[in-house]
Amino acid sequence: MSEPHEPDKSGGLTRRHLLWGGAAAAGVGAAGAAGIASITGAPPAVAPPGTPDAGAIDAAFTPQPAFDDAVPFYGEHQAGIATPAQAHGLFISLDLRPEVDVGALRRLMRVLTDDAARLTAGHPALADSEPELAIIPAQLTVTFGFGSRIVERAGKDMPGWLRPLPAFGIDKLDSAYCGGDLLLQIGANDPLTVAHAARMLLKDARSFTVPRWTQSGFRRAAGAENPATTMRNLFGQFDGSSNPKPGTAEFDQTVWSTDVPAWLLGGTSFVLRRIAMDLDGWDKIDRLGREETIGRTLDTGAPLTGTVETDVPDLEAKDRLGFAVIPAFAHVRRSREGASGTKMYRRGYNYDDAVLSGDPSVSNSGLLFATFQADVDLQFVPVQRALDSLDLVNTWTTPVGSAVFAVPPGCEKGSYIGDTLF
Amino acid sequence: MSEPHEPDKSGGLTRRHLLWGGAAAAGVGAAGAAGIASITGAPPAVAPPGTPDAGAIDAAFTPQPAFDDAVPFYGEHQAGIATPAQAHGLFISLDLRPEVDVGALRRLMRVLTDDAARLTAGHPALADSEPELAIIPAQLTVTFGFGSRIVERAGKDMPGWLRPLPAFGIDKLDSAYCGGDLLLQIGANDPLTVAHAARMLLKDARSFTVPRWTQSGFRRAAGAENPATTMRNLFGQFDGSSNPKPGTAEFDQTVWSTDVPAWLLGGTSFVLRRIAMDLDGWDKIDRLGREETIGRTLDTGAPLTGTVETDVPDLEAKDRLGFAVIPAFAHVRRSREGASGTKMYRRGYNYDDAVLSGDPSVSNSGLLFATFQADVDLQFVPVQRALDSLDLVNTWTTPVGSAVFAVPPGCEKGSYIGDTLF
């Protein structure tokens, strides 16, 4: 069993050397090839003099930080929560095999922690079968979450909210997208980086777990727009305008759990709701109707009572006829009145999957509504109840998947995610 | 019925103004908001003095050409063929509704051409219901292909190769990924751009067609590596090392059809093979075995007889014991000996879909092997036959989908894709 490992940076060759020395290695001499060789164990290839100019091509290319940067894995909190959302998000839920006891859980999480630490640094995993796919970190993060069964098997106290959400009237849940014992949230700005990380993690998890579901989503590509821009969903709306900002006291209060069993301090909770969006129905609503449904304008995302996205909606404002500017059924009103001052932190992704056979729609699209919050019962459930009872957006959205996980704290080098539990 | 349309660039506000003036519009004055308004018809919002500094944030951001650039839609050939492959590729096959005659086909292709011309320029489609999703072109291309039924309904001559590929012994085809009447190949560097374009096109096609299949794939993100780098597949191999380079005579001879009915001159053929890759089986092969299977090294992609990726494999070379350096079963040998000097142009994508229920594997991955060639029978089929009979890679790859389309030439402004056929 491998020990947790910090990728070696002492070899004299930086990751960037490996990366940009790859295909061009022969053109620039042996350094790049030797770099790859240091990963693979293959003998270094030495380029003959006069080999053509692939090196010149690479030298003209400067990688963007969105792809060249690695997000630190170790720390007080797990990465992938306060980390700015990457372009691609993959959520994988695994079920424990029956025989997996606390000792096996410890071994599993040591292995997965080691994999995540290496891969997020842009290094191959141990015994990585495709090391060349590992060398662009693209701000990769891997975030682990535990379902109630893991806490049971560890024999530790359960946070009260670690259970399926209460049933809502709008739900049409498909068990194929619900629940699970172990969550892997994999995010990166490059889809190949995501695919490779998922593959390595799933291989190392397979003797302990079986896949329950995977859900893949996207935002704008890294570099396509200002990273400060709020994401848009497939209805064209800004999605998450009122999110607390990572690095602020509001974010910390919103996200990090305090009133929880000791093993979860420094952690948080994660809710993933798969929300199917009826794009065909939404198409029948005109622009004004859409804006009143949400309570925000579509172009700037400003509340109907404001001028910029960051303006706080004025729920008291009336128009000349005395009607509320933000209607009673508007999403921003329902979510705010339900919240009673509490928030959740939204870190969701769009999905646009292949049309299901026999579905008369031409789209199979929606939102992976992913949230982190200190307490599911105090922050997520009240808002969802308010939206459930009277939110016009419900007309075109249907929750079809639902899962809740406890997200343990981060760990230091030498330890592993879950060390406080097992 | 709309006429083909070149997006208006005379409005005084460039696309970039719209784009970067969106959420930040109020911060920089009314220009950005007016820009959006010119799309949407909404009245411009005017920012009050002293509105905070969203503008300053956007001003600090410079979009990359990979997202800011539009690929010209009109021309002798359709875009999306010689265009450098974008990060995301979506292939959609549509079946004609029974009542669609040649007149309806003409109307369909006029509408879809108009949509594609606008969207690829970074402009909303006509009656675009989510115009804000349209403004990052991200080198979007939309390429149309016709199945044999469209040619039949048009009553025109059929290219001899426009039919299903001959059955190969390695095939395990699933009809859910085969055939179809109308192909849409949608490529862009931004996944939201792809999703929006697909949505708009499918909406406008829905009264003429029903979706048959959609297949989504990816390469490295734009900006993650040198664009000159050959893509890697999920086996970690370079994929397409011997591709002819767009802009060369070799490319033109490889791709553009000459010995075809007049309506197809300036066009090409497109083959999409969905090739499932057995990553679990591949994992059992060591690095040397993998390299001999392919005939290339994994790190640089050089043939086993060479030092750089662009070296031509020396099929005659022998090692000290007299054995072929590139083994008899190696993929590069089989594909080259089968080709008899002809090539195809590969423009494929990786796929990594959710694991299928009940599948003991932890991955559902493979290659969307997409090729353009002047003549399917002369270029694709011989290579495939050679690979079918003796290619060790077959051990770990299984074609599960197959489709062939005729790709008509491009069109000039004022006309539409398919104008030579209908």
PDB file of N, CA, C and O in Angstrom, chain A residues 20 26 36 57-58 61 67 88 129-130 132-133 190-191 193 199 203 206 214 220-221 223-226 279-280 283 287 290 299 308 354 363, chain B residues 20 26 36 57-58 61 67 88 129-130 132-133 190 193 199 203 206 214 220-221 223-226 279-280 283 287 290 299 308 354 363:
ATOM      1  N   TRP A  20       6.180  20.652 -22.209  1.00  0.00           N
ATOM      2  CA  TRP A  20       6.487  21.275 -23.500  1.00  0.00           C
ATOM      3  C   TRP A  20       7.678  20.613 -24.158  1.00  0.00           C
ATOM      4  O   TRP A  20       8.015  20.915 -25.276  1.00  0.00           O
ATOM      5  N   ALA A  26      12.841  15.742 -29.107  1.00  0.00           N
ATOM      6  CA  ALA A  26      13.964  15.436 -29.979  1.00  0.00           C
ATOM      7  C   ALA A  26      14.490  16.696 -30.653  1.00  0.00           C
ATOM      8  O   ALA A  26      15.669  16.794 -30.970  1.00  0.00           O
ATOM      9  N   ILE A  36      10.425  12.960 -19.761  1.00  0.00           N
ATOM     10  CA  ILE A  36       9.419  11.925 -19.904  1.00  0.00           C
ATOM     11  C   ILE A  36       9.971  10.607 -19.381  1.00  0.00           C
ATOM     12  O   ILE A  36       9.297   9.860 -18.692  1.00  0.00           O
ATOM     13  N   ILE A  57       8.424  25.206 -32.778  1.00  0.00           N
ATOM     14  CA  ILE A  57       6.971  25.370 -32.684  1.00  0.00           C
ATOM     15  C   ILE A  57       6.559  25.487 -31.228  1.00  0.00           C
ATOM     16  O   ILE A  57       5.833  26.379 -30.831  1.00  0.00           O
ATOM     17  N   ASP A  58       7.057  24.588 -30.392  1.00  0.00           N
ATOM     18  CA  ASP A  58       6.669  24.618 -28.989  1.00  0.00           C
ATOM     19  C   ASP A  58       7.167  25.872 -28.292  1.00  0.00           C
ATOM     20  O   ASP A  58       6.494  26.413 -27.424  1.00  0.00           O
ATOM     21  N   PHE A  61       4.907  28.738 -28.081  1.00  0.00           N
ATOM     22  CA  PHE A  61       3.636  28.551 -27.403  1.00  0.00           C
ATOM     23  C   PHE A  61       3.810  28.757 -25.902  1.00  0.00           C
ATOM     24  O   PHE A  61       4.678  28.157 -25.280  1.00  0.00           O
ATOM     25  N   PHE A  67      -4.146  26.185 -17.442  1.00  0.00           N
ATOM     26  CA  PHE A  67      -3.738  24.813 -17.748  1.00  0.00           C
ATOM     27  C   PHE A  67      -2.410  24.448 -17.083  1.00  0.00           C
ATOM     28  O   PHE A  67      -2.173  23.311 -16.734  1.00  0.00           O
ATOM     29  N   HIS A  88     -14.774  22.082 -16.567  1.00  0.00           N
ATOM     30  CA  HIS A  88     -15.401  20.765 -16.632  1.00  0.00           C
ATOM     31  C   HIS A  88     -15.521  20.173 -15.238  1.00  0.00           C
ATOM     32  O   HIS A  88     -14.576  20.225 -14.451  1.00  0.00           O
ATOM     33  N   SER A 129      -0.847   4.150 -15.993  1.00  0.00           N
ATOM     34  CA  SER A 129      -0.661   3.435 -17.252  1.00  0.00           C
ATOM     35  C   SER A 129      -0.587   4.383 -18.445  1.00  0.00           C
ATOM     36  O   SER A 129      -0.161   3.981 -19.520  1.00  0.00           O
ATOM     37  N   GLU A 130      -1.022   5.622 -18.279  1.00  0.00           N
ATOM     38  CA  GLU A 130      -0.916   6.611 -19.359  1.00  0.00           C
ATOM     39  C   GLU A 130      -0.298   7.891 -18.793  1.00  0.00           C
ATOM     40  O   GLU A 130      -0.975   8.924 -18.658  1.00  0.00           O
ATOM     41  N   GLU A 132       1.527  10.129 -19.935  1.00  0.00           N
ATOM     42  CA  GLU A 132       1.499  11.325 -20.786  1.00  0.00           C
ATOM     43  C   GLU A 132       0.179  12.089 -20.664  1.00  0.00           C
ATOM     44  O   GLU A 132       0.098  13.260 -21.033  1.00  0.00           O
ATOM     45  N   LEU A 133      -0.867  11.418 -20.184  1.00  0.00           N
ATOM     46  CA  LEU A 133      -2.152  12.114 -20.036  1.00  0.00           C
ATOM     47  C   LEU A 133      -2.225  12.889 -18.726  1.00  0.00           C
ATOM     48  O   LEU A 133      -3.207  13.587 -18.475  1.00  0.00           O
ATOM     49  N   ASP A 190      -9.401  21.112 -18.431  1.00  0.00           N
ATOM     50  CA  ASP A 190      -9.158  20.314 -19.630  1.00  0.00           C
ATOM     51  C   ASP A 190      -9.914  18.992 -19.514  1.00  0.00           C
ATOM     52  O   ASP A 190      -9.757  18.263 -18.528  1.00  0.00           O
ATOM     53  N   PRO A 191     -10.698  18.647 -20.532  1.00  0.00           N
ATOM     54  CA  PRO A 191     -11.521  17.439 -20.402  1.00  0.00           C
ATOM     55  C   PRO A 191     -10.706  16.145 -20.411  1.00  0.00           C
ATOM     56  O   PRO A 191     -11.131  15.151 -19.809  1.00  0.00           O
ATOM     57  N   THR A 193      -7.731  15.841 -19.028  1.00  0.00           N
ATOM     58  CA  THR A 193      -7.229  15.751 -17.656  1.00  0.00           C
ATOM     59  C   THR A 193      -8.293  15.151 -16.738  1.00  0.00           C
ATOM     60  O   THR A 193      -7.993  14.292 -15.901  1.00  0.00           O
ATOM     61  N   ARG A 199     -10.288   7.964 -14.569  1.00  0.00           N
ATOM     62  CA  ARG A 199      -9.882   6.593 -14.862  1.00  0.00           C
ATOM     63  C   ARG A 199      -8.947   6.050 -13.769  1.00  0.00           C
ATOM     64  O   ARG A 199      -9.123   4.939 -13.270  1.00  0.00           O
ATOM     65  N   LYS A 203     -10.004   3.046 -11.176  1.00  0.00           N
ATOM     66  CA  LYS A 203      -9.243   1.789 -11.163  1.00  0.00           C
ATOM     67  C   LYS A 203      -8.808   1.433  -9.748  1.00  0.00           C
ATOM     68  O   LYS A 203      -8.886   0.275  -9.334  1.00  0.00           O
ATOM     69  N   ARG A 206     -11.820   0.286  -7.586  1.00  0.00           N
ATOM     70  CA  ARG A 206     -12.719  -0.776  -8.054  1.00  0.00           C
ATOM     71  C   ARG A 206     -12.762  -1.997  -7.176  1.00  0.00           C
ATOM     72  O   ARG A 206     -13.774  -2.708  -7.180  1.00  0.00           O
ATOM     73  N   THR A 214     -22.427   8.450 -12.734  1.00  0.00           N
ATOM     74  CA  THR A 214     -21.502   9.532 -13.054  1.00  0.00           C
ATOM     75  C   THR A 214     -22.293  10.599 -13.794  1.00  0.00           C
ATOM     76  O   THR A 214     -23.171  10.286 -14.601  1.00  0.00           O
ATOM     77  N   ARG A 220     -18.363  27.662 -19.300  1.00  0.00           N
ATOM     78  CA  ARG A 220     -17.518  28.243 -20.336  1.00  0.00           C
ATOM     79  C   ARG A 220     -16.085  27.722 -20.189  1.00  0.00           C
ATOM     80  O   ARG A 220     -15.608  27.520 -19.080  1.00  0.00           O
ATOM     81  N   ALA A 221     -15.405  27.523 -21.303  1.00  0.00           N
ATOM     82  CA  ALA A 221     -14.010  27.110 -21.284  1.00  0.00           C
ATOM     83  C   ALA A 221     -13.161  28.157 -20.573  1.00  0.00           C
ATOM     84  O   ALA A 221     -13.483  29.349 -20.567  1.00  0.00           O
ATOM     85  N   GLY A 223     -10.581  30.795 -20.290  1.00  0.00           N
ATOM     86  CA  GLY A 223     -10.057  31.709 -21.291  1.00  0.00           C
ATOM     87  C   GLY A 223     -11.113  32.277 -22.201  1.00  0.00           C
ATOM     88  O   GLY A 223     -10.854  33.207 -22.959  1.00  0.00           O
ATOM     89  N   ALA A 224     -12.327  31.736 -22.133  1.00  0.00           N
ATOM     90  CA  ALA A 224     -13.385  32.208 -23.021  1.00  0.00           C
ATOM     91  C   ALA A 224     -14.015  33.499 -22.514  1.00  0.00           C
ATOM     92  O   ALA A 224     -14.532  34.290 -23.296  1.00  0.00           O
ATOM     93  N   GLU A 225     -14.010  33.686 -21.222  1.00  0.00           N
ATOM     94  CA  GLU A 225     -14.567  34.918 -20.668  1.00  0.00           C
ATOM     95  C   GLU A 225     -13.853  35.231 -19.366  1.00  0.00           C
ATOM     96  O   GLU A 225     -13.094  34.413 -18.849  1.00  0.00           O
ATOM     97  N   ASN A 226     -14.105  36.417 -18.864  1.00  0.00           N
ATOM     98  CA  ASN A 226     -13.505  36.821 -17.602  1.00  0.00           C
ATOM     99  C   ASN A 226     -13.877  35.812 -16.518  1.00  0.00           C
ATOM    100  O   ASN A 226     -15.053  35.489 -16.349  1.00  0.00           O
ATOM    101  N   LEU A 279     -36.266  22.790 -22.079  1.00  0.00           N
ATOM    102  CA  LEU A 279     -35.914  23.892 -22.991  1.00  0.00           C
ATOM    103  C   LEU A 279     -37.039  24.162 -23.972  1.00  0.00           C
ATOM    104  O   LEU A 279     -37.251  25.311 -24.386  1.00  0.00           O
ATOM    105  N   ASP A 280     -37.769  23.131 -24.357  1.00  0.00           N
ATOM    106  CA  ASP A 280     -38.882  23.348 -25.286  1.00  0.00           C
ATOM    107  C   ASP A 280     -39.958  24.226 -24.652  1.00  0.00           C
ATOM    108  O   ASP A 280     -40.499  25.131 -25.286  1.00  0.00           O
ATOM    109  N   ASP A 283     -38.801  27.827 -24.246  1.00  0.00           N
ATOM    110  CA  ASP A 283     -38.801  28.562 -25.514  1.00  0.00           C
ATOM    111  C   ASP A 283     -40.108  29.301 -25.747  1.00  0.00           C
ATOM    112  O   ASP A 283     -40.146  30.250 -26.545  1.00  0.00           O
ATOM    113  N   ARG A 287     -39.135  37.189 -23.596  1.00  0.00           N
ATOM    114  CA  ARG A 287     -38.021  37.650 -22.782  1.00  0.00           C
ATOM    115  C   ARG A 287     -38.494  38.301 -21.485  1.00  0.00           C
ATOM    116  O   ARG A 287     -37.934  38.059 -20.414  1.00  0.00           O
ATOM    117  N   ARG A 290     -39.591  35.681 -19.082  1.00  0.00           N
ATOM    118  CA  ARG A 290     -38.444  34.986 -18.491  1.00  0.00           C
ATOM    119  C   ARG A 290     -37.825  35.801 -17.364  1.00  0.00           C
ATOM    120  O   ARG A 290     -37.449  35.271 -16.317  1.00  0.00           O
ATOM    121  N   ASP A 299     -29.747  40.050 -19.689  1.00  0.00           N
ATOM    122  CA  ASP A 299     -28.475  40.505 -20.263  1.00  0.00           C
ATOM    123  C   ASP A 299     -27.413  40.743 -19.202  1.00  0.00           C
ATOM    124  O   ASP A 299     -26.316  40.215 -19.293  1.00  0.00           O
ATOM    125  N   VAL A 308     -27.031  46.437 -11.754  1.00  0.00           N
ATOM    126  CA  VAL A 308     -25.918  45.506 -11.980  1.00  0.00           C
ATOM    127  C   VAL A 308     -26.187  44.216 -11.218  1.00  0.00           C
ATOM    128  O   VAL A 308     -26.988  44.165 -10.283  1.00  0.00           O
ATOM    129  N   ALA A 354     -26.987  13.237 -24.598  1.00  0.00           N
ATOM    130  CA  ALA A 354     -27.672  12.722 -25.783  1.00  0.00           C
ATOM    131  C   ALA A 354     -29.164  12.558 -25.489  1.00  0.00           C
ATOM    132  O   ALA A 354     -29.554  12.167 -24.386  1.00  0.00           O
ATOM    133  N   SER A 363     -33.710  17.811 -26.954  1.00  0.00           N
ATOM    134  CA  SER A 363     -32.629  18.103 -26.015  1.00  0.00           C
ATOM    135  C   SER A 363     -32.808  17.301 -24.738  1.00  0.00           C
ATOM    136  O   SER A 363     -33.931  16.998 -24.330  1.00  0.00           O
TER     137      SER A 363
ATOM    138  N   TRP B  20     -17.607  41.582 -24.005  1.00  0.00           N
ATOM    139  CA  TRP B  20     -16.957  42.019 -22.762  1.00  0.00           C
ATOM    140  C   TRP B  20     -17.725  43.160 -22.121  1.00  0.00           C
ATOM    141  O   TRP B  20     -17.404  43.584 -21.039  1.00  0.00           O
ATOM    142  N   ALA B  26     -22.924  48.046 -17.147  1.00  0.00           N
ATOM    143  CA  ALA B  26     -23.310  49.175 -16.332  1.00  0.00           C
ATOM    144  C   ALA B  26     -22.086  49.870 -15.746  1.00  0.00           C
ATOM    145  O   ALA B  26     -22.110  51.059 -15.478  1.00  0.00           O
ATOM    146  N   ILE B  36     -25.992  44.739 -26.183  1.00  0.00           N
ATOM    147  CA  ILE B  36     -26.886  43.617 -25.930  1.00  0.00           C
ATOM    148  C   ILE B  36     -28.295  43.970 -26.405  1.00  0.00           C
ATOM    149  O   ILE B  36     -28.979  43.162 -27.015  1.00  0.00           O
ATOM    150  N   ILE B  57     -12.761  45.002 -13.945  1.00  0.00           N
ATOM    151  CA  ILE B  57     -12.430  43.577 -13.971  1.00  0.00           C
ATOM    152  C   ILE B  57     -12.352  43.099 -15.415  1.00  0.00           C
ATOM    153  O   ILE B  57     -11.400  42.457 -15.826  1.00  0.00           O
ATOM    154  N   ASP B  58     -13.368  43.427 -16.195  1.00  0.00           N
ATOM    155  CA  ASP B  58     -13.374  42.961 -17.569  1.00  0.00           C
ATOM    156  C   ASP B  58     -12.238  43.569 -18.378  1.00  0.00           C
ATOM    157  O   ASP B  58     -11.671  42.916 -19.242  1.00  0.00           O
ATOM    158  N   PHE B  61      -9.122  41.653 -18.638  1.00  0.00           N
ATOM    159  CA  PHE B  61      -9.178  40.329 -19.236  1.00  0.00           C
ATOM    160  C   PHE B  61      -9.080  40.428 -20.749  1.00  0.00           C
ATOM    161  O   PHE B  61      -9.817  41.164 -21.388  1.00  0.00           O
ATOM    162  N   PHE B  67     -11.101  31.694 -28.558  1.00  0.00           N
ATOM    163  CA  PHE B  67     -12.492  31.957 -28.187  1.00  0.00           C
ATOM    164  C   PHE B  67     -13.049  33.178 -28.896  1.00  0.00           C
ATOM    165  O   PHE B  67     -14.236  33.252 -29.187  1.00  0.00           O
ATOM    166  N   HIS B  88     -13.876  20.608 -28.580  1.00  0.00           N
ATOM    167  CA  HIS B  88     -15.099  19.841 -28.395  1.00  0.00           C
ATOM    168  C   HIS B  88     -15.746  19.551 -29.738  1.00  0.00           C
ATOM    169  O   HIS B  88     -15.864  20.444 -30.582  1.00  0.00           O
ATOM    170  N   SER B 129     -33.420  32.215 -28.781  1.00  0.00           N
ATOM    171  CA  SER B 129     -34.076  32.403 -27.493  1.00  0.00           C
ATOM    172  C   SER B 129     -33.091  32.667 -26.361  1.00  0.00           C
ATOM    173  O   SER B 129     -33.470  33.105 -25.297  1.00  0.00           O
ATOM    174  N   GLU B 130     -31.809  32.381 -26.587  1.00  0.00           N
ATOM    175  CA  GLU B 130     -30.782  32.665 -25.577  1.00  0.00           C
ATOM    176  C   GLU B 130     -29.616  33.384 -26.265  1.00  0.00           C
ATOM    177  O   GLU B 130     -28.528  32.825 -26.420  1.00  0.00           O
ATOM    178  N   GLU B 132     -27.545  35.542 -25.378  1.00  0.00           N
ATOM    179  CA  GLU B 132     -26.305  35.711 -24.611  1.00  0.00           C
ATOM    180  C   GLU B 132     -25.406  34.481 -24.706  1.00  0.00           C
ATOM    181  O   GLU B 132     -24.211  34.562 -24.406  1.00  0.00           O
ATOM    182  N   LEU B 133     -25.972  33.343 -25.071  1.00  0.00           N
ATOM    183  CA  LEU B 133     -25.139  32.145 -25.193  1.00  0.00           C
ATOM    184  C   LEU B 133     -24.437  32.078 -26.545  1.00  0.00           C
ATOM    185  O   LEU B 133     -23.635  31.172 -26.783  1.00  0.00           O
ATOM    186  N   ASP B 190     -15.404  25.929 -26.958  1.00  0.00           N
ATOM    187  CA  ASP B 190     -16.158  26.154 -25.730  1.00  0.00           C
ATOM    188  C   ASP B 190     -17.377  25.244 -25.713  1.00  0.00           C
ATOM    189  O   ASP B 190     -18.166  25.238 -26.672  1.00  0.00           O
ATOM    190  N   THR B 193     -20.800  26.998 -26.118  1.00  0.00           N
ATOM    191  CA  THR B 193     -21.029  27.396 -27.508  1.00  0.00           C
ATOM    192  C   THR B 193     -21.550  26.214 -28.321  1.00  0.00           C
ATOM    193  O   THR B 193     -22.487  26.347 -29.121  1.00  0.00           O
ATOM    194  N   ARG B 199     -28.515  23.235 -29.905  1.00  0.00           N
ATOM    195  CA  ARG B 199     -29.920  23.496 -29.552  1.00  0.00           C
ATOM    196  C   ARG B 199     -30.635  24.280 -30.659  1.00  0.00           C
ATOM    197  O   ARG B 199     -31.738  23.931 -31.075  1.00  0.00           O
ATOM    198  N   LYS B 203     -33.629  22.711 -32.989  1.00  0.00           N
ATOM    199  CA  LYS B 203     -34.967  23.312 -32.966  1.00  0.00           C
ATOM    200  C   LYS B 203     -35.454  23.601 -34.378  1.00  0.00           C
ATOM    201  O   LYS B 203     -36.615  23.367 -34.706  1.00  0.00           O
ATOM    202  N   ARG B 206     -36.342  20.333 -36.305  1.00  0.00           N
ATOM    203  CA  ARG B 206     -37.253  19.349 -35.699  1.00  0.00           C
ATOM    204  C   ARG B 206     -38.517  19.101 -36.496  1.00  0.00           C
ATOM    205  O   ARG B 206     -39.096  18.021 -36.389  1.00  0.00           O
ATOM    206  N   THR B 214     -26.644  11.148 -31.099  1.00  0.00           N
ATOM    207  CA  THR B 214     -25.672  12.218 -30.896  1.00  0.00           C
ATOM    208  C   THR B 214     -24.476  11.599 -30.181  1.00  0.00           C
ATOM    209  O   THR B 214     -24.634  10.753 -29.311  1.00  0.00           O
ATOM    210  N   ARG B 220      -7.746  17.902 -26.002  1.00  0.00           N
ATOM    211  CA  ARG B 220      -7.227  18.864 -25.051  1.00  0.00           C
ATOM    212  C   ARG B 220      -7.924  20.210 -25.254  1.00  0.00           C
ATOM    213  O   ARG B 220      -8.251  20.594 -26.375  1.00  0.00           O
ATOM    214  N   ALA B 221      -8.139  20.938 -24.169  1.00  0.00           N
ATOM    215  CA  ALA B 221      -8.727  22.269 -24.238  1.00  0.00           C
ATOM    216  C   ALA B 221      -7.840  23.195 -25.058  1.00  0.00           C
ATOM    217  O   ALA B 221      -6.623  23.020 -25.112  1.00  0.00           O
ATOM    218  N   GLY B 223      -5.559  26.064 -25.650  1.00  0.00           N
ATOM    219  CA  GLY B 223      -4.664  26.759 -24.738  1.00  0.00           C
ATOM    220  C   GLY B 223      -3.917  25.830 -23.805  1.00  0.00           C
ATOM    221  O   GLY B 223      -2.991  26.241 -23.110  1.00  0.00           O
ATOM    222  N   ALA B 224      -4.318  24.562 -23.777  1.00  0.00           N
ATOM    223  CA  ALA B 224      -3.669  23.621 -22.863  1.00  0.00           C
ATOM    224  C   ALA B 224      -2.340  23.126 -23.414  1.00  0.00           C
ATOM    225  O   ALA B 224      -1.452  22.763 -22.653  1.00  0.00           O
ATOM    226  N   GLU B 225      -2.220  23.076 -24.705  1.00  0.00           N
ATOM    227  CA  GLU B 225      -0.964  22.622 -25.304  1.00  0.00           C
ATOM    228  C   GLU B 225      -0.816  23.289 -26.664  1.00  0.00           C
ATOM    229  O   GLU B 225      -1.747  23.900 -27.176  1.00  0.00           O
ATOM    230  N   ASN B 226       0.361  23.137 -27.218  1.00  0.00           N
ATOM    231  CA  ASN B 226       0.618  23.702 -28.535  1.00  0.00           C
ATOM    232  C   ASN B 226      -0.399  23.156 -29.533  1.00  0.00           C
ATOM    233  O   ASN B 226      -0.590  21.942 -29.625  1.00  0.00           O
ATOM    234  N   LEU B 279     -10.204  -0.240 -21.920  1.00  0.00           N
ATOM    235  CA  LEU B 279      -9.105   0.293 -21.112  1.00  0.00           C
ATOM    236  C   LEU B 279      -8.634  -0.723 -20.084  1.00  0.00           C
ATOM    237  O   LEU B 279      -7.446  -0.771 -19.743  1.00  0.00           O
ATOM    238  N   ASP B 280      -9.552  -1.544 -19.589  1.00  0.00           N
ATOM    239  CA  ASP B 280      -9.138  -2.563 -18.614  1.00  0.00           C
ATOM    240  C   ASP B 280      -8.174  -3.562 -19.244  1.00  0.00           C
ATOM    241  O   ASP B 280      -7.171  -3.945 -18.634  1.00  0.00           O
ATOM    242  N   ASP B 283      -4.769  -2.002 -19.943  1.00  0.00           N
ATOM    243  CA  ASP B 283      -3.969  -1.843 -18.724  1.00  0.00           C
ATOM    244  C   ASP B 283      -3.057  -3.031 -18.471  1.00  0.00           C
ATOM    245  O   ASP B 283      -2.070  -2.906 -17.745  1.00  0.00           O
ATOM    246  N   ARG B 287       4.475  -1.268 -21.176  1.00  0.00           N
ATOM    247  CA  ARG B 287       4.761  -0.156 -22.067  1.00  0.00           C
ATOM    248  C   ARG B 287       5.396  -0.620 -23.381  1.00  0.00           C
ATOM    249  O   ARG B 287       5.009  -0.156 -24.459  1.00  0.00           O
ATOM    250  N   ARG B 290       2.804  -2.165 -25.543  1.00  0.00           N
ATOM    251  CA  ARG B 290       1.939  -1.147 -26.142  1.00  0.00           C
ATOM    252  C   ARG B 290       2.611  -0.511 -27.356  1.00  0.00           C
ATOM    253  O   ARG B 290       1.984  -0.271 -28.379  1.00  0.00           O
ATOM    254  N   ASP B 299       5.934   8.147 -25.752  1.00  0.00           N
ATOM    255  CA  ASP B 299       6.272   9.493 -25.280  1.00  0.00           C
ATOM    256  C   ASP B 299       6.324  10.507 -26.412  1.00  0.00           C
ATOM    257  O   ASP B 299       5.658  11.539 -26.354  1.00  0.00           O
ATOM    258  N   VAL B 308      11.501  11.103 -34.222  1.00  0.00           N
ATOM    259  CA  VAL B 308      10.469  12.117 -34.001  1.00  0.00           C
ATOM    260  C   VAL B 308       9.169  11.646 -34.660  1.00  0.00           C
ATOM    261  O   VAL B 308       9.167  10.784 -35.548  1.00  0.00           O
ATOM    262  N   ALA B 354     -20.685   7.951 -19.337  1.00  0.00           N
ATOM    263  CA  ALA B 354     -21.032   7.291 -18.073  1.00  0.00           C
ATOM    264  C   ALA B 354     -21.019   5.776 -18.276  1.00  0.00           C
ATOM    265  O   ALA B 354     -21.435   5.270 -19.322  1.00  0.00           O
ATOM    266  N   SER B 363     -15.179   1.993 -16.887  1.00  0.00           N
ATOM    267  CA  SER B 363     -15.077   3.043 -17.904  1.00  0.00           C
ATOM    268  C   SER B 363     -15.918   2.692 -19.122  1.00  0.00           C
ATOM    269  O   SER B 363     -16.100   1.517 -19.447  1.00  0.00           O
TER     270      SER B 363
END
